[in-house]
PDB file of C-alpha atoms in Angstrom:
ATOM      1  CA  MET A   1       0.000   0.000   0.000  1.00  0.00           C
ATOM      2  CA  THR A   2       1.317   3.409  -0.908  1.00  0.00           C
ATOM      3  CA  THR A   3       1.540   6.289   1.520  1.00  0.00           C
ATOM      4  CA  MET A   4      -0.126   8.584  -0.987  1.00  0.00           C
ATOM      5  CA  THR A   5      -3.859   8.594  -0.337  1.00  0.00           C
ATOM      6  CA  PRO A   6      -5.801   8.889  -3.551  1.00  0.00           C
ATOM      7  CA  ASP A   7      -8.854  11.044  -3.604  1.00  0.00           C
ATOM      8  CA  LEU A   8     -12.140   9.297  -4.134  1.00  0.00           C
ATOM      9  CA  ASP A   9     -14.070  10.082  -7.283  1.00  0.00           C
ATOM     10  CA  ILE A  10     -16.947   7.631  -7.395  1.00  0.00           C
ATOM     11  CA  PRO A  11     -19.585   8.452  -9.981  1.00  0.00           C
ATOM     12  CA  GLY A  12     -23.152   8.267  -8.811  1.00  0.00           C
ATOM     13  CA  SER A  13     -25.706   5.866 -10.220  1.00  0.00           C
ATOM     14  CA  GLN A  14     -29.426   5.407  -9.780  1.00  0.00           C
ATOM     15  CA  SER A  15     -28.822   3.635  -6.466  1.00  0.00           C
ATOM     16  CA  THR A  16     -25.482   5.046  -5.291  1.00  0.00           C
ATOM     17  CA  PRO A  17     -24.376   8.563  -4.387  1.00  0.00           C
ATOM     18  CA  ALA A  18     -21.634  10.390  -6.213  1.00  0.00           C
ATOM     19  CA  ILE A  19     -18.688  10.639  -3.814  1.00  0.00           C
ATOM     20  CA  GLN A  20     -15.733  12.990  -4.163  1.00  0.00           C
ATOM     21  CA  SER A  21     -12.952  13.619  -1.711  1.00  0.00           C
ATOM     22  CA  HIS A  22     -10.331  16.316  -1.758  1.00  0.00           C
ATOM     23  CA  TRP A  23      -7.476  15.441   0.589  1.00  0.00           C
ATOM     24  CA  GLN A  24      -5.691  18.794   0.306  1.00  0.00           C
ATOM     25  CA  ALA A  25      -8.886  20.746   1.030  1.00  0.00           C
ATOM     26  CA  GLY A  26     -10.008  18.379   3.808  1.00  0.00           C
ATOM     27  CA  ARG A  27     -13.349  17.840   2.143  1.00  0.00           C
ATOM     28  CA  LEU A  28     -15.570  14.847   1.432  1.00  0.00           C
ATOM     29  CA  ALA A  29     -18.748  15.307  -0.587  1.00  0.00           C
ATOM     30  CA  MET A  30     -21.616  12.900  -1.261  1.00  0.00           C
ATOM     31  CA  GLN A  31     -24.767  13.557  -3.212  1.00  0.00           C
ATOM     32  CA  GLY A  32     -27.689  11.528  -4.504  1.00  0.00           C
ATOM     33  CA  ASP A  33     -29.602   8.429  -3.453  1.00  0.00           C
ATOM     34  CA  SER A  34     -27.958   5.650  -1.486  1.00  0.00           C
ATOM     35  CA  TYR A  35     -29.477   2.210  -1.675  1.00  0.00           C
ATOM     36  CA  PRO A  36     -26.610   0.173  -3.127  1.00  0.00           C
ATOM     37  CA  GLU A  37     -26.807  -3.578  -3.432  1.00  0.00           C
ATOM     38  CA  ASN A  38     -23.669  -3.839  -1.296  1.00  0.00           C
ATOM     39  CA  SER A  39     -23.305  -0.758   0.880  1.00  0.00           C
ATOM     40  CA  TYR A  40     -20.187  -2.125   2.596  1.00  0.00           C
ATOM     41  CA  GLU A  41     -18.362  -2.344  -0.714  1.00  0.00           C
ATOM     42  CA  LEU A  42     -19.242   1.290  -1.407  1.00  0.00           C
ATOM     43  CA  PHE A  43     -18.807   2.796   2.054  1.00  0.00           C
ATOM     44  CA  ASP A  44     -15.789   0.801   3.283  1.00  0.00           C
ATOM     45  CA  GLN A  45     -13.536   2.875   1.026  1.00  0.00           C
ATOM     46  CA  VAL A  46     -15.186   6.091   2.237  1.00  0.00           C
ATOM     47  CA  ILE A  47     -14.789   5.114   5.890  1.00  0.00           C
ATOM     48  CA  ALA A  48     -11.163   4.113   5.217  1.00  0.00           C
ATOM     49  CA  TRP A  49     -10.515   7.502   3.580  1.00  0.00           C
ATOM     50  CA  VAL A  50     -12.020   9.387   6.545  1.00  0.00           C
ATOM     51  CA  ARG A  51     -10.075   7.249   9.022  1.00  0.00           C
ATOM     52  CA  ARG A  52      -6.769   7.798   7.146  1.00  0.00           C
ATOM     53  CA  PHE A  53      -7.364  11.534   6.915  1.00  0.00           C
ATOM     54  CA  LEU A  54      -8.130  11.847  10.621  1.00  0.00           C
ATOM     55  CA  GLU A  55      -5.117   9.702  11.564  1.00  0.00           C
ATOM     56  CA  THR A  56      -2.572  11.458   9.366  1.00  0.00           C
ATOM     57  CA  GLU A  57      -3.713  15.081   9.017  1.00  0.00           C
ATOM     58  CA  ARG A  58      -4.240  17.862  11.518  1.00  0.00           C
ATOM     59  CA  ARG A  59      -6.320  20.008   9.183  1.00  0.00           C
ATOM     60  CA  PRO A  60     -10.101  20.339   9.566  1.00  0.00           C
ATOM     61  CA  LEU A  61     -12.325  17.807   7.817  1.00  0.00           C
ATOM     62  CA  ARG A  62     -15.627  18.897   6.325  1.00  0.00           C
ATOM     63  CA  LEU A  63     -18.381  16.623   5.020  1.00  0.00           C
ATOM     64  CA  GLU A  64     -20.653  18.173   2.418  1.00  0.00           C
ATOM     65  CA  LEU A  65     -23.746  16.060   1.962  1.00  0.00           C
ATOM     66  CA  ALA A  66     -26.674  16.306  -0.412  1.00  0.00           C
ATOM     67  CA  LEU A  67     -28.089  12.852   0.133  1.00  0.00           C
ATOM     68  CA  VAL A  68     -31.686  12.367  -0.937  1.00  0.00           C
ATOM     69  CA  TYR A  69     -32.555   8.869   0.241  1.00  0.00           C
ATOM     70  CA  LEU A  70     -30.659   6.317   2.358  1.00  0.00           C
ATOM     71  CA  ASN A  71     -31.538   2.692   2.928  1.00  0.00           C
ATOM     72  CA  THR A  72     -30.901   1.037   6.285  1.00  0.00           C
ATOM     73  CA  SER A  73     -27.376  -0.158   5.482  1.00  0.00           C
ATOM     74  CA  SER A  74     -26.446   3.299   4.163  1.00  0.00           C
ATOM     75  CA  VAL A  75     -27.748   4.844   7.385  1.00  0.00           C
ATOM     76  CA  LYS A  76     -25.508   2.455   9.336  1.00  0.00           C
ATOM     77  CA  ALA A  77     -22.486   3.410   7.207  1.00  0.00           C
ATOM     78  CA  MET A  78     -23.186   7.120   7.730  1.00  0.00           C
ATOM     79  CA  MET A  79     -23.439   6.505  11.476  1.00  0.00           C
ATOM     80  CA  ASP A  80     -19.981   4.909  11.336  1.00  0.00           C
ATOM     81  CA  ILE A  81     -18.607   7.973   9.541  1.00  0.00           C
ATOM     82  CA  PHE A  82     -20.261  10.362  11.994  1.00  0.00           C
ATOM     83  CA  ASP A  83     -18.850   8.308  14.896  1.00  0.00           C
ATOM     84  CA  LEU A  84     -15.331   8.735  13.480  1.00  0.00           C
ATOM     85  CA  LEU A  85     -15.931  12.490  13.294  1.00  0.00           C
ATOM     86  CA  GLU A  86     -17.281  12.534  16.860  1.00  0.00           C
ATOM     87  CA  ASP A  87     -14.210  10.688  18.170  1.00  0.00           C
ATOM     88  CA  ALA A  88     -11.934  13.141  16.352  1.00  0.00           C
ATOM     89  CA  HIS A  89     -13.920  16.125  17.647  1.00  0.00           C
ATOM     90  CA  GLU A  90     -13.622  14.863  21.220  1.00  0.00           C
ATOM     91  CA  LYS A  91      -9.836  14.807  20.720  1.00  0.00           C
ATOM     92  CA  GLY A  92      -9.859  18.452  19.663  1.00  0.00           C
ATOM     93  CA  ARG A  93     -10.061  18.059  15.893  1.00  0.00           C
ATOM     94  CA  ALA A  94     -12.019  20.514  13.776  1.00  0.00           C
ATOM     95  CA  VAL A  95     -14.674  18.550  11.911  1.00  0.00           C
ATOM     96  CA  SER A  96     -18.000  19.637  10.499  1.00  0.00           C
ATOM     97  CA  VAL A  97     -20.946  18.474   8.425  1.00  0.00           C
ATOM     98  CA  GLU A  98     -23.160  20.457   6.109  1.00  0.00           C
ATOM     99  CA  TRP A  99     -26.181  18.556   4.816  1.00  0.00           C
ATOM    100  CA  ARG A 100     -28.074  20.314   2.029  1.00  0.00           C
ATOM    101  CA  TYR A 101     -31.565  19.061   1.301  1.00  0.00           C
ATOM    102  CA  ASP A 102     -34.478  19.845  -0.960  1.00  0.00           C
ATOM    103  CA  PRO A 103     -37.010  21.686   1.230  1.00  0.00           C
ATOM    104  CA  ARG A 104     -39.757  19.621  -0.417  1.00  0.00           C
ATOM    105  CA  ASN A 105     -38.202  16.480   1.111  1.00  0.00           C
ATOM    106  CA  GLU A 106     -38.965  16.754   4.823  1.00  0.00           C
ATOM    107  CA  ARG A 107     -38.054  13.122   5.483  1.00  0.00           C
ATOM    108  CA  ILE A 108     -34.374  13.598   4.648  1.00  0.00           C
ATOM    109  CA  ALA A 109     -34.248  16.750   6.806  1.00  0.00           C
ATOM    110  CA  GLU A 110     -35.697  14.713   9.686  1.00  0.00           C
ATOM    111  CA  LEU A 111     -33.139  11.943   9.114  1.00  0.00           C
ATOM    112  CA  ALA A 112     -30.297  14.479   9.052  1.00  0.00           C
ATOM    113  CA  ASP A 113     -31.647  15.956  12.285  1.00  0.00           C
ATOM    114  CA  GLU A 114     -31.665  12.498  13.906  1.00  0.00           C
ATOM    115  CA  PHE A 115     -27.991  12.107  12.944  1.00  0.00           C
ATOM    116  CA  ARG A 116     -27.219  15.594  14.270  1.00  0.00           C
ATOM    117  CA  GLU A 117     -28.692  14.782  17.696  1.00  0.00           C
ATOM    118  CA  ASP A 118     -25.799  12.365  18.330  1.00  0.00           C
ATOM    119  CA  CYS A 119     -23.087  14.804  17.238  1.00  0.00           C
ATOM    120  CA  SER A 120     -21.410  17.487  19.327  1.00  0.00           C
ATOM    121  CA  TYR A 121     -19.462  18.997  16.395  1.00  0.00           C
ATOM    122  CA  PRO A 122     -20.868  21.599  13.964  1.00  0.00           C
ATOM    123  CA  PHE A 123     -23.611  19.915  11.904  1.00  0.00           C
ATOM    124  CA  ALA A 124     -25.639  22.241   9.681  1.00  0.00           C
ATOM    125  CA  ILE A 125     -28.813  21.155   7.913  1.00  0.00           C
ATOM    126  CA  VAL A 126     -29.409  23.648   5.132  1.00  0.00           C
ATOM    127  CA  PRO A 127     -32.317  23.853   2.689  1.00  0.00           C
ATOM    128  CA  ALA A 128     -30.912  23.989  -0.823  1.00  0.00           C
ATOM    129  CA  ALA A 129     -32.411  26.177  -3.478  1.00  0.00           C
ATOM    130  CA  ALA A 130     -35.113  24.188  -5.208  1.00  0.00           C
ATOM    131  CA  PRO A 131     -34.374  23.413  -8.846  1.00  0.00           C
ATOM    132  CA  ALA A 132     -36.264  25.663 -11.229  1.00  0.00           C
TER     133      ALA A 132
END
């Protein structure tokens, strides 16, 4: 395994979110629906990226989410990611989440709020401008 951590650039599909990471900027973005056939295959690499970043960098890490729908296994994977952020935050790391949602989709705002309840780091839930 190389020491260079490649950025993730996973194209979205009908059932998987598009995922992009930017190591130098300390940013991880996910957008779209998430009900993959094998969520572990998809999210293991995301969790590994977050873990590596938090273990090797001192810079802030920001998650930018625009997830529309998550199935149960995707919810579990997101909880794992948020737990990593919580652990880092408790150790003094700057981490944050911004979850943009379509204001017409109250269910995803409620889900994001449920996630936020378990987090002590900055976690913004922001209505996105509705598409014209």
